[in-house]
XYZ file of C-alpha atoms in Angstrom:
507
model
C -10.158 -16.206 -14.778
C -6.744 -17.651 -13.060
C -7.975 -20.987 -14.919
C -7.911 -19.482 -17.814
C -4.279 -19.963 -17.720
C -2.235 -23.210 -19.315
C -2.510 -25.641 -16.469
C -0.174 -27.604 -17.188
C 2.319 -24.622 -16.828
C 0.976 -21.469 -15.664
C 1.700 -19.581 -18.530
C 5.662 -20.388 -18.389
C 7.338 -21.466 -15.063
C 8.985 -24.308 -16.555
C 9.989 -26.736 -14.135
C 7.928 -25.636 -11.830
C 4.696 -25.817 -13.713
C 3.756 -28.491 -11.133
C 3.692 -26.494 -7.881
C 1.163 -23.977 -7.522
C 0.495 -21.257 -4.046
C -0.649 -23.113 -1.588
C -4.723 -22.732 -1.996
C -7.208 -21.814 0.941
C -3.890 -21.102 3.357
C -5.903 -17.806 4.902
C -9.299 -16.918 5.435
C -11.026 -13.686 5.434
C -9.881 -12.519 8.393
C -6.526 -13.154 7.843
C -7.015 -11.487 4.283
C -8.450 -8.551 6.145
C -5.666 -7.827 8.610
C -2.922 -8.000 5.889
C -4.480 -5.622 3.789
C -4.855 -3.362 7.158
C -1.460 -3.756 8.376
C 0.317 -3.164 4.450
C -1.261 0.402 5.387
C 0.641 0.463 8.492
C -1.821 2.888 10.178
C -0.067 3.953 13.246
C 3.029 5.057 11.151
C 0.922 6.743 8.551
C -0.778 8.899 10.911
C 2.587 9.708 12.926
C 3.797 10.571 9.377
C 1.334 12.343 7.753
C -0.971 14.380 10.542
C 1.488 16.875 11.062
C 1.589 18.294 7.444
C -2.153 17.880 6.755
C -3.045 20.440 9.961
C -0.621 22.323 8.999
C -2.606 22.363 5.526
C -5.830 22.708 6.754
C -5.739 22.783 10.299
C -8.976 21.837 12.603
C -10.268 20.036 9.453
C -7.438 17.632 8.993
C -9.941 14.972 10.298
C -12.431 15.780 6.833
C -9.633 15.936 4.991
C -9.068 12.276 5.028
C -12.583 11.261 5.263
C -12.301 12.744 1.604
C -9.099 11.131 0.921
C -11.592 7.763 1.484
C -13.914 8.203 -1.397
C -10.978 7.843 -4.382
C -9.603 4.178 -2.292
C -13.712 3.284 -1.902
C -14.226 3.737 -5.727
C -10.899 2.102 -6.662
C -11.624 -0.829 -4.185
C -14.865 -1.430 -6.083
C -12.858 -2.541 -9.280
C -10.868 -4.622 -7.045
C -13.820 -6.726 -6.033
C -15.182 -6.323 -9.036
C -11.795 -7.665 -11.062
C -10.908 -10.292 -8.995
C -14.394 -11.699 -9.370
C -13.588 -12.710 -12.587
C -9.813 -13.412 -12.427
C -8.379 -14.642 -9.040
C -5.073 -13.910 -9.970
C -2.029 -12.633 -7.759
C -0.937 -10.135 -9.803
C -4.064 -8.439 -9.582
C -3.603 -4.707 -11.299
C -0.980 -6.671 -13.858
C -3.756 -9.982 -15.268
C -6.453 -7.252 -15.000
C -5.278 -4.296 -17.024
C -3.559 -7.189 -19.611
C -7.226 -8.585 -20.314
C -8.879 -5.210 -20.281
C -6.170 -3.319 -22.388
C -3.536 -4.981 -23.334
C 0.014 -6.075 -22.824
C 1.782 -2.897 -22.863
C -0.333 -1.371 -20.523
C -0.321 -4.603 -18.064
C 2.979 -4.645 -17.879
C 3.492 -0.788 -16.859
C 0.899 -1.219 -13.858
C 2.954 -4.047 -12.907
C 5.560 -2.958 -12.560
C 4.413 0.335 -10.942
C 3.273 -2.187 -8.152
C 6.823 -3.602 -7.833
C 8.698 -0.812 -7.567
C 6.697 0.360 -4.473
C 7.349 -2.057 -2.663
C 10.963 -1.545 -3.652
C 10.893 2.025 -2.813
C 9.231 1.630 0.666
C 10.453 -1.556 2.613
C 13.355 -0.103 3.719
C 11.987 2.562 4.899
C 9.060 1.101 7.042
C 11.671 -0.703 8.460
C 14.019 1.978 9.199
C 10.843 2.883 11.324
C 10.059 0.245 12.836
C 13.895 -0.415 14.425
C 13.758 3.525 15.357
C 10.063 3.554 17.140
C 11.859 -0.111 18.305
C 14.568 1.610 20.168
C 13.035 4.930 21.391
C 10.049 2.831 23.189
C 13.186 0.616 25.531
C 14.682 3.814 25.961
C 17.693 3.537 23.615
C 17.565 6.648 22.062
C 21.355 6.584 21.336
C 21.170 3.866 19.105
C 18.299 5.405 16.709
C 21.362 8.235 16.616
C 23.431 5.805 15.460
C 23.229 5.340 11.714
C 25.670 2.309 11.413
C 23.576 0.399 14.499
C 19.666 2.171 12.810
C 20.795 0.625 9.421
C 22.179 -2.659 10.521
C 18.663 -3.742 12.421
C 16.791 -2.462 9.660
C 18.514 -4.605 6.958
C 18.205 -7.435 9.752
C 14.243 -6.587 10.011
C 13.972 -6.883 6.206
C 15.539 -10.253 5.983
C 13.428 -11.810 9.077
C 10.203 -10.519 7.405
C 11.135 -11.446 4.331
C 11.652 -15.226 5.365
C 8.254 -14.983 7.135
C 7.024 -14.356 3.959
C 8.643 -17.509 2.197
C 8.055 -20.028 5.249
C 4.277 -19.418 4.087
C 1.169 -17.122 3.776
C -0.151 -19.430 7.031
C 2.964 -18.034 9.712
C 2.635 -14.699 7.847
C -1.145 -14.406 8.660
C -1.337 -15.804 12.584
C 2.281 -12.558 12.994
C 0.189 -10.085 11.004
C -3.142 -11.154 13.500
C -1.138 -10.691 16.691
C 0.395 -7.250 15.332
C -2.627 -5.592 14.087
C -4.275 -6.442 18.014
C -1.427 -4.639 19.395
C -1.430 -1.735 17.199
C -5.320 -1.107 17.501
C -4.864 -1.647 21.122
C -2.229 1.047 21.013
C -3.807 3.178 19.307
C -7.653 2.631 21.366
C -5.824 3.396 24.382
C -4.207 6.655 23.173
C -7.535 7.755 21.857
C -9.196 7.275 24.843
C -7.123 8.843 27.201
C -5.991 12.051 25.090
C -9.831 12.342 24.274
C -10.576 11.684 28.125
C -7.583 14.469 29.246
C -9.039 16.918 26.647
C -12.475 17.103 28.236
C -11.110 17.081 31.565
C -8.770 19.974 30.626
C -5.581 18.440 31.687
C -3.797 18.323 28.581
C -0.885 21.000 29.248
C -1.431 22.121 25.648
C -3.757 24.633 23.473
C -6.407 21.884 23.236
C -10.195 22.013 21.259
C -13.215 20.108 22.173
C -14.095 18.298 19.037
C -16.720 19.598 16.937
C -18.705 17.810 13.809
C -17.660 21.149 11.705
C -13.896 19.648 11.451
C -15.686 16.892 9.160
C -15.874 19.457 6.416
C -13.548 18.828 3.790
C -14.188 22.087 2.700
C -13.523 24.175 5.764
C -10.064 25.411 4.920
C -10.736 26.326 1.015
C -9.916 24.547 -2.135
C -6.423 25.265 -2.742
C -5.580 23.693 0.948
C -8.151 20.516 0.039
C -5.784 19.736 -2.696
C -2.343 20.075 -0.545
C -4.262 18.038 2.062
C -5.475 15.282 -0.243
C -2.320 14.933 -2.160
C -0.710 13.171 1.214
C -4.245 12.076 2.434
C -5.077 9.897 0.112
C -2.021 8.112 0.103
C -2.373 6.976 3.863
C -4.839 4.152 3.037
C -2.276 2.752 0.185
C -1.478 -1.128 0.648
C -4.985 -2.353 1.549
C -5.167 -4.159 -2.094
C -2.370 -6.856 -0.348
C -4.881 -8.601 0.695
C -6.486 -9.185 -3.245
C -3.047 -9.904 -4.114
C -3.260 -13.639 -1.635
C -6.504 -14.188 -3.727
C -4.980 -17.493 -4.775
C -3.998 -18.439 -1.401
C -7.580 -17.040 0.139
C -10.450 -19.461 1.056
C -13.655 -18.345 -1.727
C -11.103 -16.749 -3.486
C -13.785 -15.138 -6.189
C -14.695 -12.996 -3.352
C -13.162 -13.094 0.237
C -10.189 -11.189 -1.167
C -11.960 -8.511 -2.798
C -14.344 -8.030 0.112
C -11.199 -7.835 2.532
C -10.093 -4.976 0.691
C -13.469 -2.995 0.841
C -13.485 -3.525 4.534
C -9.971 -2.589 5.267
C -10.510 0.798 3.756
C -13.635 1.242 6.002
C -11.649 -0.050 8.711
C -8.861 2.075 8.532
C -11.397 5.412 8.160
C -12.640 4.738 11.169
C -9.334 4.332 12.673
C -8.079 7.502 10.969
C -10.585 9.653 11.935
C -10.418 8.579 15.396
C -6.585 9.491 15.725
C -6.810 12.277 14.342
C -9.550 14.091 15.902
C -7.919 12.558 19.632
C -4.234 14.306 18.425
C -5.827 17.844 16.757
C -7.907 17.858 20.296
C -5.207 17.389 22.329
C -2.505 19.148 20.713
C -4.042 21.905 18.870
C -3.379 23.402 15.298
C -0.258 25.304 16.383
C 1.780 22.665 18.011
C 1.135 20.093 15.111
C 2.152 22.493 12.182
C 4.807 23.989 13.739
C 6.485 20.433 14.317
C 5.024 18.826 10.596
C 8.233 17.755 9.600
C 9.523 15.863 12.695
C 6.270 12.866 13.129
C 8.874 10.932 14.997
C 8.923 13.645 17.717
C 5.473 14.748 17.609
C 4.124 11.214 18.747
C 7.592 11.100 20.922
C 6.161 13.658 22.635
C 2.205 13.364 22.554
C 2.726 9.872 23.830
C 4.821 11.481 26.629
C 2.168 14.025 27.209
C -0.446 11.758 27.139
C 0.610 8.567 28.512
C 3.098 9.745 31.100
C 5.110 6.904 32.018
C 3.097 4.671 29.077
C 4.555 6.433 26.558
C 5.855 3.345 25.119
C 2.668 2.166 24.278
C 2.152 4.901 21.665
C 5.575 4.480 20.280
C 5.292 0.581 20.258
C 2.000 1.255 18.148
C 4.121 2.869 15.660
C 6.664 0.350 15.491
C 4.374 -2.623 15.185
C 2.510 -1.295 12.043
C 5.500 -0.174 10.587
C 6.689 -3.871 11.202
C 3.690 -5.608 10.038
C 3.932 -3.107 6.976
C 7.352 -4.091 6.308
C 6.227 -7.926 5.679
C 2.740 -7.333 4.102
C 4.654 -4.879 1.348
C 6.761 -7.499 -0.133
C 3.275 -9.365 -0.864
C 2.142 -7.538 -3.567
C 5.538 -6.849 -5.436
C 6.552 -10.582 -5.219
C 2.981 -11.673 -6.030
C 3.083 -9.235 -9.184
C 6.363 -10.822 -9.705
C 5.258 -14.229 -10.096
C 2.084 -13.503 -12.030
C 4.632 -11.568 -14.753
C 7.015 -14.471 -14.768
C 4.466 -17.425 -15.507
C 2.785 -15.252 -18.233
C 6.283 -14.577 -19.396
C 6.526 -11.209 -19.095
C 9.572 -11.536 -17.284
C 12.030 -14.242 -17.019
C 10.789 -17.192 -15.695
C 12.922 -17.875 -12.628
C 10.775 -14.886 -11.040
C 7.815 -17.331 -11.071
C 9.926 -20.062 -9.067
C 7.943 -21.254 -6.350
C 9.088 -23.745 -3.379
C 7.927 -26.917 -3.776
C 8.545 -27.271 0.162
C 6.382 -23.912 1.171
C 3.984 -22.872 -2.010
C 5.614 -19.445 -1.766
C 7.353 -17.626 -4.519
C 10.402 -17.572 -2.571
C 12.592 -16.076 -5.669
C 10.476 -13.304 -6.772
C 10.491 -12.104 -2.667
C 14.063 -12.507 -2.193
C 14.862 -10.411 -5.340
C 12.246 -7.907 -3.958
C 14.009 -7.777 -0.712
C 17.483 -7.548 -1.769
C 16.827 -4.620 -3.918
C 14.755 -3.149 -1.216
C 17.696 -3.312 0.877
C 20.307 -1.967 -1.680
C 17.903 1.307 -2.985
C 17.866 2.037 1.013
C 21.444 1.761 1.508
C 22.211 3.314 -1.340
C 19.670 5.979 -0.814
C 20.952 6.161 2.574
C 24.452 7.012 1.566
C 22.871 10.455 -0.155
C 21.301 11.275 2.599
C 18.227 10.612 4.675
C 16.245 13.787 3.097
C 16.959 11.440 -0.066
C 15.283 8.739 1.212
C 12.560 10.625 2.095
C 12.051 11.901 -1.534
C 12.695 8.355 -2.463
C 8.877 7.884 -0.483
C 6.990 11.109 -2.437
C 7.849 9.785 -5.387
C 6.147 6.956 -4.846
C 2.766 9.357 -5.016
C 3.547 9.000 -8.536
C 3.532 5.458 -9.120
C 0.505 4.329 -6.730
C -1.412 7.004 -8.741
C -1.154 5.572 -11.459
C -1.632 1.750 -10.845
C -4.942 2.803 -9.182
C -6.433 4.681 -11.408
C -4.752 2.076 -14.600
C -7.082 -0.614 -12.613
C -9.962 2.144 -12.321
C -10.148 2.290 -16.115
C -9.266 -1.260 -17.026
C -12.740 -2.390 -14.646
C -15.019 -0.013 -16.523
C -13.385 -0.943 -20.093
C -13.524 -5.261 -19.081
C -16.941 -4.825 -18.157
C -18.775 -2.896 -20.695
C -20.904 -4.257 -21.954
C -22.620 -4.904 -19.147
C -22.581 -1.578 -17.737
C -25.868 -0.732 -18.971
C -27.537 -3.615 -17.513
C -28.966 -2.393 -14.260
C -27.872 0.747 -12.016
C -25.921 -1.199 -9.484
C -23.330 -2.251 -12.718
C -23.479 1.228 -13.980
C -22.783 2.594 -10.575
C -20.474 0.203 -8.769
C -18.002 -1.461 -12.059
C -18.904 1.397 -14.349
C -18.966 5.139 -13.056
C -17.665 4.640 -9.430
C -13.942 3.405 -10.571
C -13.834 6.061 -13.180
C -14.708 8.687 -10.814
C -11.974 7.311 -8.729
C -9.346 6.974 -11.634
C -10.066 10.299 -12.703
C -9.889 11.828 -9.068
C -6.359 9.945 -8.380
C -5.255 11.188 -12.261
C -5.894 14.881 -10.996
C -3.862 14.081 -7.938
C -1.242 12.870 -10.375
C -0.949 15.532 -12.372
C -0.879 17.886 -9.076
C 1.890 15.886 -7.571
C 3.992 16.087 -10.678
C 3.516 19.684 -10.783
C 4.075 19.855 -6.838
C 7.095 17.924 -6.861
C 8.630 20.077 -10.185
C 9.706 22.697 -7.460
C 12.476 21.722 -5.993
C 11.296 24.067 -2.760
C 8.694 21.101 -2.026
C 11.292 18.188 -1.950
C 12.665 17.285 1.606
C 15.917 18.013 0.722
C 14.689 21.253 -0.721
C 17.682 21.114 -3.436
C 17.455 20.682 -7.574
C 18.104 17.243 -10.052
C 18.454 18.782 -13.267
C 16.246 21.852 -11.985
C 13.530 19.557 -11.098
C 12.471 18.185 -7.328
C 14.430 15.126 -6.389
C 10.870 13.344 -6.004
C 9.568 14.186 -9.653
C 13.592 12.627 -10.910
C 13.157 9.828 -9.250
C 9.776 8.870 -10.537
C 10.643 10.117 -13.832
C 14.007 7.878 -13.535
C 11.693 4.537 -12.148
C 9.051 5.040 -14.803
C 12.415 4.939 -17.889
C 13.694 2.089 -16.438
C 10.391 0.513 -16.441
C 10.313 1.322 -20.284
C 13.422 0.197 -21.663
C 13.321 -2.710 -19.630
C 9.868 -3.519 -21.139
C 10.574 -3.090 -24.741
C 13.840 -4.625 -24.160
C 12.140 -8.374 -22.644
C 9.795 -7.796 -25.474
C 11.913 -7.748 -28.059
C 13.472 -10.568 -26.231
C 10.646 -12.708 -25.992
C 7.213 -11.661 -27.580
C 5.014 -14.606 -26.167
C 2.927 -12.031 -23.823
C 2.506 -9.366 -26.039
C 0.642 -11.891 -28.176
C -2.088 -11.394 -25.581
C -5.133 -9.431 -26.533
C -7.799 -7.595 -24.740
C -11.207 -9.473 -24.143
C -14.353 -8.609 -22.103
C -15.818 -9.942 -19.612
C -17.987 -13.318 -19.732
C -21.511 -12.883 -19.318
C -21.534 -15.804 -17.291
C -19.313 -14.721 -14.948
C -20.679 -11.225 -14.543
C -24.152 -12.844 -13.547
C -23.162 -15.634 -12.180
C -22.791 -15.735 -7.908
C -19.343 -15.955 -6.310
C -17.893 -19.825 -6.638
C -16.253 -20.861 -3.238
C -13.220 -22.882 -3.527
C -13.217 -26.187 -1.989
């Protein structure tokens, strides 16, 4: 468990070893909403329901009820996991116990370099959906002006995040309300237009058929899961404030069960309002452009309220910008204090129980891969965001794997163990491995990229992983051969009195 740990230390964070995260700082709720928002829902329908229609059309809505079972299975080792170790770096401390250095270290820093990869681009977002619902359509135009606010967004958020977990929570509260608001008000009235037959487009009544995962044939399932299932990444933020979490053995890993439920719900919802309203045609046809189709369904729907839609958008790409550092700075600090990287990464301030160096790193090379990025062009950035198929992928299923091998000797105990630690996150690992290998396989075609050009006759995506996961190497063997303390740690199993024994609450 996090006790487990030296106490006196943490594993390494020298000077420091005295300050801790500040414990009990959020409750469940709180826990909850962060893992909802680090989805940003609103954004990740806008971004995604265009390409899955155009996939599978009426039966986009099954499409990502089945996109639901692999996050379900994978948040079972979540709760499962932190049950038994309430640490922050979650996937990292997990997969170290279960398998081993080598192949802790490689999930962690999978979960880094998402959040790298995708700050800057949730807040590129938010400062465009921003702009477009006051009317200043110019400015999104205006790259100098879009990139400016953005980089301005990231550093606001990212102090939220080091003032403390307590500010973060109440912002993340009052912008999940909005954006469920939003988005409750959209369904309603597109849902409300359809049936009324007002709607100015080729809509469909809704039908229980378009639940059918099935409908549209096997080889469209897999296009359609491939960006399905990545629409409910982020709700494991929550487990990764398990140390800062009143009843941190289990409020954590509950929040992230319920968040994917929640955001189902929501998702199916959305979706079958927008394929009703819109029809099949309109959404393929414009699958590439989600910033114009909810432009203009919030137009055609809202009338004069269009900014509601579009202010939806921009407040879960907002709250998404802040709840993604979480996880990446959190992994951060759990790395540094078991010193698997260097120790200034697990600073934390004395004045705010934050890790206030490992999120400032994570922000300012957030900011410089979407400048950077930028400078290639946008379709780059883009890529930049497929790639990170790849990397979630992986850390999922690692953590699917690493629950089934830490508990297994008590698999065989009674059905719900074999079910629930055992069989359900392997199912899921294996599911997200065969998305894996289809994405890298995908993504090999050049065709498929946005930018639809070739990186050493591969798709800019596929480099880019490829590129991410080397780095990730080289800079691993190199800290080891640097420092060898962590790779002294060995795989164990899990306690029998912990496996049995009910969730503590912290006091």
């Amino acid at each position: 468990m996090a006790h487990d740990r030296v106490q006196d230390g943490e594993g390494g964070r020298g000077d420091d070893s005295a300050v801790g995260l500040k414990p009990n700082a959020i409750g469940f709720v709180d826990a909850l909403v962060i893992g909802l928002n680090a989805t940003s829902p609103a954004y990740s329908l806008a971004a995604v329901i265009g390409p899955i229609v155009a996939l599978v059309g009426i039966y986009a809505p099954g499409v990502m009820f089945a996109s639901f079972v692999p996050m379900l299975l994978i948040a079972s080792a979540f709760y499962y996991l932190n049950k038994v170790d309430q640490d922050c770096g979650t996937t990292f401390s997990w997969v170290t116990r279960a398998m081993g250095p080598w192949a802790g270290w490689l999930g962690g820093w999978a979960i880094t370099m998402t959040g790298v990869l995708v700050v800057g681009s949730l807040a590129d977002v938010a400062v465009s959906f921003t702009l477009l619902a006051v009317g200043l359509d110019g400015w999104v135009e205006n790259d100098f002006v879009r990139q400016l606010l953005t980089v301005l967004l990231i550093i606001v958020m990212t102090a939220l995040c080091v003032i403390g977990t307590e500010l973060s929570a109440k912002v993340q509260n009052v912008l999940i309300l909005l954006q469920i608001a939003f988005l409750l008000v959209f369904v309603v009235v597109a849902l409300y237009r359809v049936y009324a037959g007002t709607t100015g487009f080729d809509s469909i009544e809704p039908s229980v058929s378009w639940l059918d995962p099935f409908g549209a044939g096997g080889a469209a399932l897999t296009g359609g899961l491939l960006l399905g299932v990545f629409i409910y990444w982020g709700w494991e933020s929550a487990v990764n404030l398990t140390e800062e979490t009143e009843d941190s053995a289990s409020a954590p890993g509950r929040a992230g069960l319920w968040s994917t439920v929640v955001l189902l719900v929501t998702y199916l919802s959305v979706a079958v309002a927008v394929v009703a309203f819109a029809g099949t045609a309109f959404l393929a046809e414009n699958a590439g452009e989600e910033e114009f189709i909810f432009a203009q369904l919030a137009g055609d729907v809202l009338g004069g309220w269009d900014w509601i839609l579009l202010l939806a958008v921009a407040t879960s790409a907002i709250a998404s910008t802040q709840t993604t550092i979480i996880p990446a700075s959190r992994t951060a600090l759990s790395m540094a204090r078991r010193q698997a990287l260097p120790q200034h990464f697990g600073h934390i301030s004395p004045r705010f129980r934050t890790p206030d160096v490992s999120t400032w790193w994570v922000a300012g090379i957030a900011i410089a891969w979407y400048l950077i990025v930028n400078q290639i062009s946008t379709n780059a950035l883009f890529d930049s965001l497929t790639a990170l198929s790849l990397l979630i992928a992986f850390y999922y299923a690692l953590t699917g794997v690493a629950c089934a091998v830490y508990y297994r000797r008590h698999l065989t105990e009674s059905v719900r163990n074999f079910l629930l630690i055992g069989l359900g996150p392997v199912v899921g690992a294996g599911l997200l491995a065969w998305l894996l290998v289809r994405s890298v396989i995908d993504m090999s075609d050049p065709a498929n990229s946005y930018s639809g050009t070739s990186w050493f006759g591969l798709g800019p995506p596929l480099v880019i992983g490829i590129v991410i996961s080397l780095v990730g190497v080289v800079l691993m063997v190199v800290w080891r051969l640097r420092d060898a303390v962590f790779w002294q740690e060995r795989p164990s199993v899990a306690d029998p009195e912990l496996v049995h024994a009910p969730a503590r609450k912290e006091r």
